[in-house]
Amino acid sequence: MPELYKELVAIKDKLENHYKDMQDMEFTIQDGKLWMLQTRNGKRTGAAALKIAVDMVREGLISKETAVTRVDAGQLDQLLHPTLDPKAKKEKIAAGLPASPGAACGKVVFSATDAEEWVKNGEKVVLVRIETSPEDIGGMHVAEGIMTARGGMTSHAAVVARGMGTPCVSGVEGLVVSYENKNFTVGGVTVNEGYYISLDGSSGQVFLGEVPMVQNAMVGDFGEFMGWVDDIRKLQVWANADTPVDAKVARDFGAQGIGLCRTEHMFFDPNRILHMRAMILAATEEDRRNALAKLLPYQREDFIGIFKAMDGLPVTIRLLDPPLHEFLPHTEAEQAEIAKDLGVSLEAVKTRTAQLHEQNPMLGLRGCRLGITYPEVYEMQAQAIFEAAVEVTKAGGKVLPDIMIPLVGFKKELDMMKAAVEKMAKDVQDKAGIEIPYLIGTMIELPRAALMAEEIAKSAQFFSFGTNDLTQTTLGLSRDDAGPVISLYKAKGIYLKDPFASIDVDGVGQLVRMAANSGKKERPDIQLGVCGEHGGDPASIEFFNSVGLNYVSCSPYRVPIARLAAAQAVVKASK
Ligand code: PEP
Ligand code: MG
Protein backbone atom coordinates (compact mmCIF):
# COMPACT_ATOMS: atom_id res chain seq x y z
CA MET A 1 0.00 0.00 0.00
CA PRO A 2 2.62 2.55 -1.05
CA GLU A 3 0.11 5.38 -1.35
CA LEU A 4 -1.26 4.82 2.15
CA TYR A 5 2.22 4.50 3.50
CA LYS A 6 3.14 7.89 2.03
CA GLU A 7 0.00 9.40 3.50
CA LEU A 8 0.78 7.93 6.93
CA VAL A 9 4.34 9.30 6.90
CA ALA A 10 3.05 12.73 5.86
CA ILE A 11 0.55 12.73 8.73
CA LYS A 12 3.26 11.56 11.12
CA ASP A 13 5.48 14.50 10.08
CA LYS A 14 2.61 16.93 10.33
CA LEU A 15 1.70 15.77 13.83
CA GLU A 16 5.29 15.82 15.07
CA ASN A 17 5.80 19.31 13.64
CA HIS A 18 2.54 20.49 15.13
CA TYR A 19 3.12 19.12 18.62
CA LYS A 20 6.89 19.62 18.42
CA ASP A 21 7.32 16.32 20.16
CA MET A 22 7.66 12.66 19.32
CA GLN A 23 4.21 11.14 18.77
CA ASP A 24 2.81 7.77 19.74
CA MET A 25 0.10 7.26 17.11
CA GLU A 26 -2.58 4.68 16.50
CA PHE A 27 -4.05 4.10 13.08
CA THR A 28 -6.01 1.56 11.10
CA ILE A 29 -6.56 0.84 7.45
CA GLN A 30 -9.98 -0.22 6.44
CA ASP A 31 -11.28 -0.77 2.91
CA GLY A 32 -8.18 0.89 1.51
CA LYS A 33 -8.60 4.00 3.64
CA LEU A 34 -6.23 5.25 6.37
CA TRP A 35 -7.86 6.26 9.64
CA MET A 36 -5.92 8.00 12.41
CA LEU A 37 -7.30 6.87 15.76
CA GLN A 38 -5.23 8.69 18.33
CA THR A 39 -2.02 10.60 18.92
CA ARG A 40 -0.19 11.61 22.07
CA ASN A 41 3.34 12.50 23.14
CA GLY A 42 5.24 9.22 23.28
CA LYS A 43 6.82 7.81 26.42
CA ARG A 44 10.59 7.38 26.24
CA THR A 45 13.67 6.31 28.15
CA GLY A 46 16.25 8.83 29.34
CA ALA A 47 18.55 8.06 26.40
CA ALA A 48 15.71 8.45 23.89
CA ALA A 49 14.53 11.69 25.53
CA LEU A 50 17.99 13.17 25.16
CA LYS A 51 18.36 12.03 21.55
CA ILE A 52 14.93 13.36 20.59
CA ALA A 53 15.54 16.72 22.31
CA VAL A 54 18.94 17.22 20.65
CA ASP A 55 17.63 16.17 17.21
CA MET A 56 14.67 18.54 17.47
CA VAL A 57 16.94 21.47 18.31
CA ARG A 58 19.07 20.61 15.26
CA GLU A 59 15.93 20.44 13.11
CA GLY A 60 14.94 23.89 14.38
CA LEU A 61 11.74 22.48 15.82
CA ILE A 62 12.34 23.48 19.45
CA SER A 63 14.63 25.90 21.32
CA LYS A 64 17.46 24.87 23.62
CA GLU A 65 15.36 26.12 26.55
CA THR A 66 12.53 23.76 25.57
CA ALA A 67 15.02 20.96 24.97
CA VAL A 68 16.32 21.04 28.54
CA THR A 69 12.77 20.59 29.85
CA ARG A 70 12.29 17.48 27.72
CA VAL A 71 14.61 15.24 29.72
CA ASP A 72 13.33 14.32 33.14
CA ALA A 73 16.10 15.16 35.62
CA GLY A 74 15.48 11.88 37.44
CA GLN A 75 15.86 9.95 34.17
CA LEU A 76 19.31 11.40 33.61
CA ASP A 77 20.47 8.81 36.08
CA GLN A 78 19.99 6.18 33.38
CA LEU A 79 22.45 7.95 31.10
CA LEU A 80 25.01 8.13 33.84
CA HIS A 81 24.98 4.39 34.38
CA PRO A 82 28.45 2.96 34.03
CA THR A 83 29.21 0.73 31.03
CA LEU A 84 31.37 -2.40 30.84
CA ASP A 85 35.00 -1.43 30.33
CA PRO A 86 35.62 -1.94 26.59
CA LYS A 87 39.28 -2.71 27.35
CA ALA A 88 38.54 -5.42 29.94
CA LYS A 89 39.00 -9.08 29.02
CA LYS A 90 35.58 -10.68 28.79
CA GLU A 91 34.22 -14.18 28.44
CA LYS A 92 30.99 -13.94 26.48
CA ILE A 93 28.60 -16.78 27.24
CA ALA A 94 25.34 -15.69 25.65
CA ALA A 95 23.44 -13.05 23.72
CA GLY A 96 19.84 -11.91 23.77
CA LEU A 97 17.83 -8.80 23.03
CA PRO A 98 19.15 -5.42 24.25
CA ALA A 99 15.96 -4.90 26.25
CA SER A 100 17.05 -2.11 28.60
CA PRO A 101 20.33 -0.20 28.25
CA GLY A 102 23.23 0.01 30.68
CA ALA A 103 25.63 -2.45 32.23
CA ALA A 104 25.06 -4.57 35.30
CA CYS A 105 27.12 -6.98 37.27
CA GLY A 106 26.09 -9.13 40.21
CA LYS A 107 25.60 -12.56 41.70
CA VAL A 108 23.04 -14.74 39.97
CA VAL A 109 19.77 -15.38 41.79
CA PHE A 110 16.72 -17.17 40.44
CA SER A 111 13.79 -15.68 42.33
CA ALA A 112 12.56 -12.22 43.20
CA THR A 113 12.39 -13.17 46.88
CA ASP A 114 16.02 -14.29 46.85
CA ALA A 115 16.99 -11.06 45.09
CA GLU A 116 15.39 -9.01 47.86
CA GLU A 117 16.88 -11.20 50.59
CA TRP A 118 20.41 -11.10 49.14
CA VAL A 119 20.34 -7.37 48.55
CA LYS A 120 19.23 -6.85 52.13
CA ASN A 121 22.40 -8.68 53.13
CA GLY A 122 24.53 -6.28 51.11
CA GLU A 123 24.93 -8.34 47.90
CA LYS A 124 24.55 -7.09 44.34
CA VAL A 125 22.44 -9.45 42.24
CA VAL A 126 21.39 -10.17 38.69
CA LEU A 127 17.92 -11.70 38.55
CA VAL A 128 17.69 -14.60 36.09
CA ARG A 129 14.20 -15.82 35.17
CA ILE A 130 12.61 -17.83 32.37
CA GLU A 131 10.34 -14.82 32.11
CA THR A 132 9.17 -12.25 34.66
CA SER A 133 5.68 -11.49 35.88
CA PRO A 134 4.17 -8.77 38.06
CA GLU A 135 4.91 -10.76 41.26
CA ASP A 136 8.63 -10.34 40.54
CA ILE A 137 8.51 -6.57 40.84
CA GLY A 138 10.20 -6.38 44.27
CA GLY A 139 13.18 -8.40 43.09
CA MET A 140 13.38 -6.51 39.81
CA HIS A 141 13.56 -3.26 41.76
CA VAL A 142 16.58 -4.26 43.80
CA ALA A 143 18.46 -6.22 41.10
CA GLU A 144 21.40 -4.61 39.30
CA GLY A 145 20.25 -6.27 36.10
CA ILE A 146 17.73 -8.76 34.72
CA MET A 147 18.18 -11.63 32.26
CA THR A 148 15.33 -13.72 30.85
CA ALA A 149 15.24 -16.77 28.61
CA ARG A 150 12.00 -15.81 26.94
CA GLY A 151 10.39 -12.59 25.85
CA GLY A 152 10.94 -9.87 23.31
CA MET A 153 11.49 -6.14 23.49
CA THR A 154 8.00 -5.62 24.88
CA SER A 155 7.92 -8.52 27.32
CA HIS A 156 7.14 -7.78 30.96
CA ALA A 157 10.85 -7.87 31.90
CA ALA A 158 11.85 -5.53 29.06
CA VAL A 159 9.13 -2.95 29.60
CA VAL A 160 9.41 -2.87 33.38
CA ALA A 161 13.24 -2.82 33.35
CA ARG A 162 13.29 0.10 30.91
CA GLY A 163 10.83 1.97 33.11
CA MET A 164 13.07 1.41 36.13
CA GLY A 165 16.24 2.18 34.25
CA THR A 166 17.54 -1.30 35.13
CA PRO A 167 19.72 -2.99 32.49
CA CYS A 168 18.03 -6.04 30.97
CA VAL A 169 18.82 -8.71 28.40
CA SER A 170 15.71 -10.64 27.36
CA GLY A 171 15.04 -13.60 25.09
CA VAL A 172 18.52 -15.08 25.56
CA GLU A 173 19.01 -17.75 22.94
CA GLY A 174 19.58 -21.27 24.20
CA LEU A 175 19.29 -20.27 27.86
CA VAL A 176 17.99 -23.12 30.00
CA VAL A 177 17.02 -22.04 33.49
CA SER A 178 16.47 -24.57 36.26
CA TYR A 179 14.70 -23.07 39.27
CA GLU A 180 14.95 -26.45 40.97
CA ASN A 181 18.75 -26.78 40.71
CA LYS A 182 19.24 -23.02 41.00
CA ASN A 183 21.41 -22.83 37.91
CA PHE A 184 21.30 -21.96 34.23
CA THR A 185 23.03 -23.48 31.24
CA VAL A 186 23.84 -21.74 28.00
CA GLY A 187 26.26 -22.73 25.23
CA GLY A 188 27.60 -25.59 27.35
CA VAL A 189 28.37 -23.39 30.37
CA THR A 190 26.52 -23.94 33.62
CA VAL A 191 26.29 -21.08 36.09
CA ASN A 192 25.13 -21.70 39.64
CA GLU A 193 23.37 -19.38 42.05
CA GLY A 194 25.83 -16.93 43.63
CA TYR A 195 28.21 -16.82 40.64
CA TYR A 196 28.92 -13.47 39.08
CA ILE A 197 27.71 -12.55 35.60
CA SER A 198 27.82 -9.22 33.79
CA LEU A 199 25.20 -7.92 31.37
CA ASP A 200 25.37 -5.31 28.68
CA GLY A 201 21.75 -4.26 28.23
CA SER A 202 22.69 -1.95 25.36
CA SER A 203 24.09 -4.74 23.17
CA GLY A 204 22.32 -7.76 24.68
CA GLN A 205 25.57 -9.55 25.56
CA VAL A 206 26.11 -11.65 28.67
CA PHE A 207 29.55 -12.33 30.19
CA LEU A 208 30.84 -14.67 32.84
CA GLY A 209 32.28 -13.12 36.01
CA GLU A 210 32.67 -9.57 37.20
CA VAL A 211 33.58 -7.33 34.27
CA PRO A 212 35.04 -3.97 35.41
CA MET A 213 32.92 -0.91 34.66
CA VAL A 214 33.77 2.56 33.47
CA GLN A 215 31.82 5.72 34.11
CA ASN A 216 29.96 7.09 31.10
CA ALA A 217 31.59 10.26 29.87
CA MET A 218 29.33 13.19 29.08
CA VAL A 219 30.38 13.51 25.46
CA GLY A 220 28.64 13.71 22.08
CA ASP A 221 24.94 14.58 22.21
CA PHE A 222 25.00 14.28 26.00
CA GLY A 223 27.91 16.72 26.27
CA GLU A 224 26.24 19.21 23.94
CA PHE A 225 22.97 18.98 25.85
CA MET A 226 24.75 19.58 29.19
CA GLY A 227 26.42 22.61 27.60
CA TRP A 228 22.94 24.11 26.96
CA VAL A 229 21.98 23.22 30.54
CA ASP A 230 25.01 25.08 31.91
CA ASP A 231 24.33 28.14 29.75
CA ILE A 232 20.76 28.38 31.00
CA ARG A 233 21.09 27.69 34.73
CA LYS A 234 21.80 30.39 37.32
CA LEU A 235 22.46 28.18 40.34
CA GLN A 236 25.95 26.79 40.66
CA VAL A 237 26.19 23.11 41.54
CA TRP A 238 28.68 22.07 44.20
CA ALA A 239 29.17 18.65 45.75
CA ASN A 240 29.26 17.08 49.18
CA ALA A 241 32.59 15.26 49.27
CA ASP A 242 34.92 14.18 52.07
CA THR A 243 37.80 12.56 50.22
CA PRO A 244 40.06 13.44 47.27
CA VAL A 245 38.50 10.56 45.30
CA ASP A 246 34.97 11.90 45.83
CA ALA A 247 36.20 15.39 44.99
CA LYS A 248 37.62 14.11 41.69
CA VAL A 249 34.38 12.27 40.82
CA ALA A 250 32.43 15.44 41.64
CA ARG A 251 34.58 17.58 39.37
CA ASP A 252 34.29 15.06 36.53
CA PHE A 253 30.52 15.43 36.85
CA GLY A 254 30.84 19.21 36.65
CA ALA A 255 30.84 20.29 40.31
CA GLN A 256 31.96 23.89 40.76
CA GLY A 257 33.03 23.57 44.37
CA ILE A 258 32.64 21.47 47.50
CA GLY A 259 29.67 22.63 49.51
CA LEU A 260 30.19 20.26 52.40
CA CYS A 261 33.21 18.33 53.54
CA ARG A 262 32.07 16.51 56.68
CA THR A 263 35.34 16.28 58.58
CA GLU A 264 33.99 13.68 60.99
CA HIS A 265 33.92 11.17 58.12
CA MET A 266 37.70 11.42 58.08
CA PHE A 267 37.98 9.95 61.56
CA PHE A 268 36.33 6.57 61.05
CA ASP A 269 39.35 4.98 59.41
CA PRO A 270 40.75 2.20 61.69
CA ASN A 271 44.07 4.09 62.05
CA ARG A 272 42.32 7.19 63.23
CA ILE A 273 39.31 6.09 65.23
CA LEU A 274 41.62 5.05 68.06
CA HIS A 275 43.03 8.57 68.41
CA MET A 276 39.55 10.00 68.04
CA ARG A 277 38.30 7.80 70.85
CA ALA A 278 41.31 8.69 72.96
CA MET A 279 40.51 12.35 72.38
CA ILE A 280 36.87 11.94 73.39
CA LEU A 281 37.62 9.83 76.43
CA ALA A 282 40.44 12.09 77.63
CA ALA A 283 39.86 13.35 81.13
CA THR A 284 42.16 16.38 80.83
CA GLU A 285 42.87 19.02 78.21
CA GLU A 286 46.45 17.84 78.01
CA ASP A 287 45.42 14.28 77.16
CA ARG A 288 42.97 15.64 74.64
CA ARG A 289 45.64 17.77 72.98
CA ASN A 290 47.98 14.75 72.79
CA ALA A 291 45.34 12.72 70.98
CA LEU A 292 44.51 15.64 68.67
CA ALA A 293 48.17 16.03 67.77
CA LYS A 294 48.07 12.46 66.44
CA LEU A 295 45.01 13.24 64.30
CA LEU A 296 46.46 16.47 62.89
CA PRO A 297 48.75 14.93 60.22
CA TYR A 298 45.94 12.72 58.87
CA GLN A 299 43.58 15.66 58.70
CA ARG A 300 46.21 17.83 56.99
CA GLU A 301 46.88 15.11 54.37
CA ASP A 302 43.14 14.83 53.66
CA PHE A 303 42.83 18.55 53.05
CA ILE A 304 45.93 18.64 50.84
CA GLY A 305 44.37 15.91 48.66
CA ILE A 306 41.02 17.68 48.46
CA PHE A 307 42.53 21.11 47.72
CA LYS A 308 44.61 19.60 44.94
CA ALA A 309 41.62 17.80 43.45
CA MET A 310 39.55 21.00 43.48
CA ASP A 311 42.35 23.16 42.08
CA GLY A 312 41.31 26.56 43.43
CA LEU A 313 37.55 25.96 43.48
CA PRO A 314 35.86 26.68 46.82
CA VAL A 315 36.08 23.90 49.40
CA THR A 316 33.63 24.26 52.27
CA ILE A 317 35.05 22.47 55.29
CA ARG A 318 32.75 21.93 58.20
CA LEU A 319 34.39 21.70 61.60
CA LEU A 320 33.47 18.73 63.78
CA ASP A 321 29.71 18.40 64.11
CA PRO A 322 28.29 15.03 65.19
CA PRO A 323 27.43 13.90 68.66
CA LEU A 324 30.54 12.37 70.18
CA HIS A 325 28.74 9.15 71.03
CA GLU A 326 28.93 8.22 67.34
CA PHE A 327 32.63 7.59 67.87
CA LEU A 328 32.46 5.87 71.21
CA PRO A 329 33.30 2.21 71.67
CA HIS A 330 29.96 0.52 72.20
CA THR A 331 30.77 -3.13 72.78
CA GLU A 332 32.69 -4.35 75.81
CA ALA A 333 35.39 -5.77 73.50
CA GLU A 334 35.91 -2.34 71.92
CA GLN A 335 35.92 -0.70 75.33
CA ALA A 336 38.54 -3.18 76.56
CA GLU A 337 40.68 -2.48 73.49
CA ILE A 338 40.64 1.26 74.00
CA ALA A 339 41.29 0.84 77.73
CA LYS A 340 44.39 -1.22 76.90
CA ASP A 341 45.54 1.33 74.34
CA LEU A 342 45.09 4.21 76.75
CA GLY A 343 46.61 2.34 79.65
CA VAL A 344 43.52 2.83 81.80
CA SER A 345 41.08 0.39 83.36
CA LEU A 346 38.00 -0.93 81.60
CA GLU A 347 36.01 0.58 84.46
CA ALA A 348 37.43 4.05 83.69
CA VAL A 349 36.39 3.74 80.03
CA LYS A 350 32.93 2.55 81.03
CA THR A 351 32.51 5.45 83.46
CA ARG A 352 33.57 8.06 80.91
CA THR A 353 31.30 6.50 78.25
CA ALA A 354 28.40 6.66 80.68
CA GLN A 355 29.21 10.32 81.45
CA LEU A 356 29.07 11.12 77.76
CA HIS A 357 25.80 9.27 77.20
CA GLU A 358 23.07 11.57 75.98
CA GLN A 359 19.34 10.94 75.91
CA ASN A 360 18.91 12.75 72.60
CA PRO A 361 22.38 13.20 71.12
CA MET A 362 21.13 14.94 67.97
CA LEU A 363 20.13 17.85 70.18
CA GLY A 364 22.88 17.61 72.73
CA LEU A 365 26.59 18.30 72.78
CA ARG A 366 27.18 18.59 69.03
CA GLY A 367 27.97 21.19 66.39
CA CYS A 368 29.66 24.36 67.59
CA ARG A 369 28.77 23.37 71.15
CA LEU A 370 31.62 20.86 70.82
CA GLY A 371 33.99 23.60 69.69
CA ILE A 372 32.93 25.78 72.58
CA THR A 373 33.34 22.93 75.09
CA TYR A 374 36.67 21.72 73.65
CA PRO A 375 38.19 24.67 71.71
CA GLU A 376 41.33 22.63 71.05
CA VAL A 377 39.37 20.38 68.63
CA TYR A 378 38.48 23.24 66.29
CA GLU A 379 41.97 24.70 66.74
CA MET A 380 43.51 21.45 65.50
CA GLN A 381 41.15 21.36 62.53
CA ALA A 382 41.87 25.00 61.62
CA GLN A 383 45.60 24.32 61.92
CA ALA A 384 45.29 21.32 59.58
CA ILE A 385 43.27 23.34 57.05
CA PHE A 386 45.70 26.28 56.94
CA GLU A 387 48.83 24.14 56.98
CA ALA A 388 47.41 22.15 54.07
CA ALA A 389 46.51 25.38 52.26
CA VAL A 390 50.05 26.70 52.78
CA GLU A 391 51.60 23.50 51.50
CA VAL A 392 49.45 23.39 48.35
CA THR A 393 50.05 27.11 47.71
CA LYS A 394 53.81 26.70 48.15
CA ALA A 395 53.75 23.93 45.54
CA GLY A 396 52.11 26.35 43.09
CA GLY A 397 48.51 25.23 43.62
CA LYS A 398 45.47 27.34 44.35
CA VAL A 399 43.19 26.97 47.37
CA LEU A 400 39.93 28.53 48.48
CA PRO A 401 38.81 27.20 51.86
CA ASP A 402 35.41 28.19 53.23
CA ILE A 403 35.43 27.30 56.91
CA MET A 404 32.01 26.40 58.19
CA ILE A 405 30.83 26.38 61.79
CA PRO A 406 27.91 23.98 62.36
CA LEU A 407 24.69 24.19 64.40
CA VAL A 408 25.00 27.87 65.25
CA GLY A 409 21.94 29.49 66.82
CA PHE A 410 23.55 32.55 68.39
CA LYS A 411 25.90 35.12 66.84
CA LYS A 412 28.03 34.84 69.94
CA GLU A 413 28.71 31.14 69.24
CA LEU A 414 29.91 32.00 65.75
CA ASP A 415 32.00 34.91 67.03
CA MET A 416 33.83 32.72 69.54
CA MET A 417 34.64 30.04 66.98
CA LYS A 418 35.49 32.60 64.33
CA ALA A 419 38.02 34.25 66.65
CA ALA A 420 39.71 30.90 67.31
CA VAL A 421 39.89 30.07 63.58
CA GLU A 422 41.17 33.53 62.68
CA LYS A 423 43.87 33.32 65.32
CA MET A 424 45.05 29.96 64.00
CA ALA A 425 44.86 31.24 60.41
CA LYS A 426 47.04 34.19 61.33
CA ASP A 427 49.59 32.06 63.21
CA VAL A 428 49.99 29.59 60.33
CA GLN A 429 50.09 32.29 57.64
CA ASP A 430 52.59 34.42 59.58
CA LYS A 431 54.85 31.44 60.15
CA ALA A 432 54.78 30.52 56.46
CA GLY A 433 54.83 34.07 55.17
CA ILE A 434 51.99 33.19 52.82
CA GLU A 435 48.55 34.69 52.58
CA ILE A 436 45.63 32.34 52.13
CA PRO A 437 42.27 33.62 50.87
CA TYR A 438 39.46 32.14 52.95
CA LEU A 439 35.91 32.71 54.18
CA ILE A 440 34.30 31.92 57.52
CA GLY A 441 30.61 31.22 57.60
CA THR A 442 27.97 29.12 59.23
CA MET A 443 25.35 26.54 58.56
CA ILE A 444 21.75 27.58 59.00
CA GLU A 445 20.22 24.43 60.38
CA LEU A 446 18.32 25.58 63.45
CA PRO A 447 15.12 27.65 63.37
CA ARG A 448 16.80 30.16 65.71
CA ALA A 449 19.60 30.67 63.24
CA ALA A 450 17.05 31.34 60.49
CA LEU A 451 15.15 33.76 62.72
CA MET A 452 18.34 35.58 63.72
CA ALA A 453 19.96 35.46 60.29
CA GLU A 454 20.36 39.23 59.96
CA GLU A 455 22.29 39.38 63.22
CA ILE A 456 24.34 36.27 62.42
CA ALA A 457 25.23 37.65 58.96
CA LYS A 458 27.19 40.39 60.72
CA SER A 459 29.78 37.71 61.44
CA ALA A 460 29.17 35.16 58.65
CA GLN A 461 30.58 35.58 55.16
CA PHE A 462 28.40 32.74 53.97
CA PHE A 463 25.34 30.76 54.94
CA SER A 464 24.94 27.14 53.99
CA PHE A 465 21.47 25.80 54.68
CA GLY A 466 21.71 22.44 56.39
CA THR A 467 18.22 21.45 55.42
CA ASN A 468 18.52 17.97 56.94
CA ASP A 469 18.78 19.37 60.45
CA LEU A 470 16.59 22.35 59.62
CA THR A 471 13.83 19.92 58.60
CA GLN A 472 14.40 17.81 61.71
CA THR A 473 14.27 20.78 64.05
CA THR A 474 11.47 22.69 62.32
CA LEU A 475 9.19 19.68 62.01
CA GLY A 476 10.30 18.38 65.41
CA LEU A 477 10.82 15.02 63.71
CA SER A 478 13.96 13.00 64.40
CA ARG A 479 15.95 12.14 61.27
CA ASP A 480 16.71 8.76 62.74
CA ASP A 481 13.18 7.81 63.75
CA ALA A 482 11.17 9.42 60.97
CA GLY A 483 10.54 6.33 58.77
CA PRO A 484 7.23 5.05 60.19
CA VAL A 485 5.86 8.58 60.70
CA ILE A 486 6.61 9.53 57.11
CA SER A 487 4.91 6.40 55.73
CA LEU A 488 1.82 6.99 57.85
CA TYR A 489 1.68 10.73 57.14
CA LYS A 490 2.04 10.18 53.41
CA ALA A 491 -0.71 7.57 53.47
CA LYS A 492 -2.98 9.99 55.34
CA GLY A 493 -2.14 12.89 53.03
CA ILE A 494 -0.54 15.02 55.78
CA TYR A 495 2.82 14.97 54.01
CA LEU A 496 2.67 14.99 50.22
CA LYS A 497 6.29 13.89 50.03
CA ASP A 498 9.05 12.77 52.39
CA PRO A 499 10.15 16.14 53.84
CA PHE A 500 13.72 14.87 54.25
CA ALA A 501 13.92 14.06 50.52
CA SER A 502 12.02 17.02 49.06
CA ILE A 503 11.90 20.29 50.93
CA ASP A 504 8.76 21.30 52.77
CA VAL A 505 8.44 24.52 50.76
CA ASP A 506 5.65 26.02 52.89
CA GLY A 507 7.27 25.51 56.28
CA VAL A 508 11.02 24.87 56.17
CA GLY A 509 11.18 26.72 52.86
CA GLN A 510 9.76 29.82 54.50
CA LEU A 511 12.63 29.82 56.99
CA VAL A 512 15.15 29.38 54.15
CA ARG A 513 13.69 32.28 52.18
CA MET A 514 13.49 34.51 55.21
CA ALA A 515 17.05 33.77 56.34
CA ALA A 516 18.42 34.27 52.81
CA ASN A 517 16.72 37.65 52.55
CA SER A 518 17.84 38.71 56.05
CA GLY A 519 21.39 37.63 55.31
CA LYS A 520 21.47 39.64 52.07
CA LYS A 521 20.00 42.65 53.81
CA GLU A 522 22.86 42.73 56.31
CA ARG A 523 25.58 41.62 53.90
CA PRO A 524 24.63 42.08 50.22
CA ASP A 525 27.49 39.89 48.94
CA ILE A 526 26.81 37.02 51.37
CA GLN A 527 27.34 33.63 49.71
CA LEU A 528 24.23 31.46 50.01
CA GLY A 529 24.04 27.73 49.43
CA VAL A 530 22.35 24.55 50.55
CA CYS A 531 24.16 21.38 51.53
CA GLY A 532 21.36 19.19 52.93
CA GLU A 533 20.12 16.19 50.89
CA HIS A 534 17.57 18.50 49.25
CA GLY A 535 20.42 20.01 47.21
CA GLY A 536 20.12 17.06 44.81
CA ASP A 537 16.33 16.92 44.57
CA PRO A 538 14.85 18.51 41.42
CA ALA A 539 11.69 19.88 43.08
CA SER A 540 13.73 21.40 45.93
CA ILE A 541 16.20 22.87 43.42
CA GLU A 542 13.32 24.66 41.71
CA PHE A 543 12.52 26.23 45.07
CA PHE A 544 16.16 27.17 45.87
CA ASN A 545 16.39 28.81 42.45
CA SER A 546 13.36 30.92 43.29
CA VAL A 547 14.99 32.01 46.57
CA GLY A 548 18.06 33.20 44.67
CA LEU A 549 20.69 31.01 46.37
CA ASN A 550 24.14 30.95 44.77
CA TYR A 551 24.55 27.18 44.74
CA VAL A 552 23.15 23.81 45.70
CA SER A 553 25.48 21.10 46.93
CA CYS A 554 24.70 17.40 46.55
CA SER A 555 26.38 14.01 46.37
CA PRO A 556 28.82 13.71 43.44
CA TYR A 557 26.64 11.33 41.41
CA ARG A 558 23.70 13.71 41.58
CA VAL A 559 25.66 16.70 40.23
CA PRO A 560 24.51 16.29 36.58
CA ILE A 561 20.90 15.84 37.75
CA ALA A 562 21.18 19.02 39.85
CA ARG A 563 22.68 20.90 36.88
CA LEU A 564 19.72 19.90 34.70
CA ALA A 565 17.16 20.62 37.44
CA ALA A 566 18.72 24.08 37.94
CA ALA A 567 18.34 24.86 34.21
CA GLN A 568 14.75 23.55 34.20
CA ALA A 569 13.98 25.80 37.19
CA VAL A 570 15.07 28.85 35.17
CA VAL A 571 12.96 27.85 32.15
CA LYS A 572 9.92 27.14 34.34
CA ALA A 573 10.30 30.45 36.19
CA SER A 574 10.36 32.34 32.88
CA LYS A 575 7.04 30.87 31.74
C1 PEP B 1 22.28 19.19 57.29
O1 PEP B 1 21.92 19.16 58.46
O2 PEP B 1 21.52 19.47 56.35
C2 PEP B 1 23.66 18.84 56.93
C3 PEP B 1 24.07 18.94 55.69
O3 PEP B 1 24.45 18.35 57.92
P1 PEP B 1 24.41 16.81 58.40
O4 PEP B 1 23.53 16.08 57.46
O5 PEP B 1 25.81 16.34 58.39
O6 PEP B 1 23.83 16.96 59.78
MG1 MG C 1 23.43 19.11 60.00
Coordinates of N, CA, C and O and ligand atoms in Angstrom, one line a residue, residues 318 321 366 407 443 445 466 468-469 479, ligand 2:
R318 N 33.5 21.8 57.0 CA 32.7 21.9 58.2 C 33.6 21.4 59.4 O 34.0 20.2 59.3
D321 N 31.1 18.1 63.9 CA 29.7 18.4 64.1 C 29.0 17.3 64.9 O 28.1 17.6 65.7
R366 N 26.7 18.8 70.4 CA 27.2 18.6 69.0 C 27.3 20.0 68.4 O 27.0 21.0 69.0
L407 N 25.7 24.1 63.3 CA 24.7 24.2 64.4 C 24.7 25.5 65.2 O 24.5 25.5 66.4
M443 N 26.5 27.2 59.1 CA 25.3 26.5 58.6 C 24.1 27.2 59.2 O 24.2 27.6 60.3
E445 N 20.9 25.7 60.3 CA 20.2 24.4 60.4 C 19.4 24.4 61.6 O 18.9 23.3 62.0
G466 N 21.7 23.9 56.1 CA 21.7 22.4 56.4 C 20.3 22.0 56.5 O 19.7 21.9 57.6
N468 N 18.8 19.2 56.2 CA 18.5 18.0 56.9 C 18.2 18.3 58.4 O 17.1 17.9 58.9
D469 N 19.1 19.0 59.1 CA 18.8 19.4 60.5 C 17.7 20.4 60.5 O 16.9 20.4 61.5
R479 N 15.5 12.7 62.5 CA 15.9 12.1 61.3 C 16.1 10.6 61.4 O 15.9 9.9 60.4
Ligands
MG2 MG 23.4 19.1 60.0

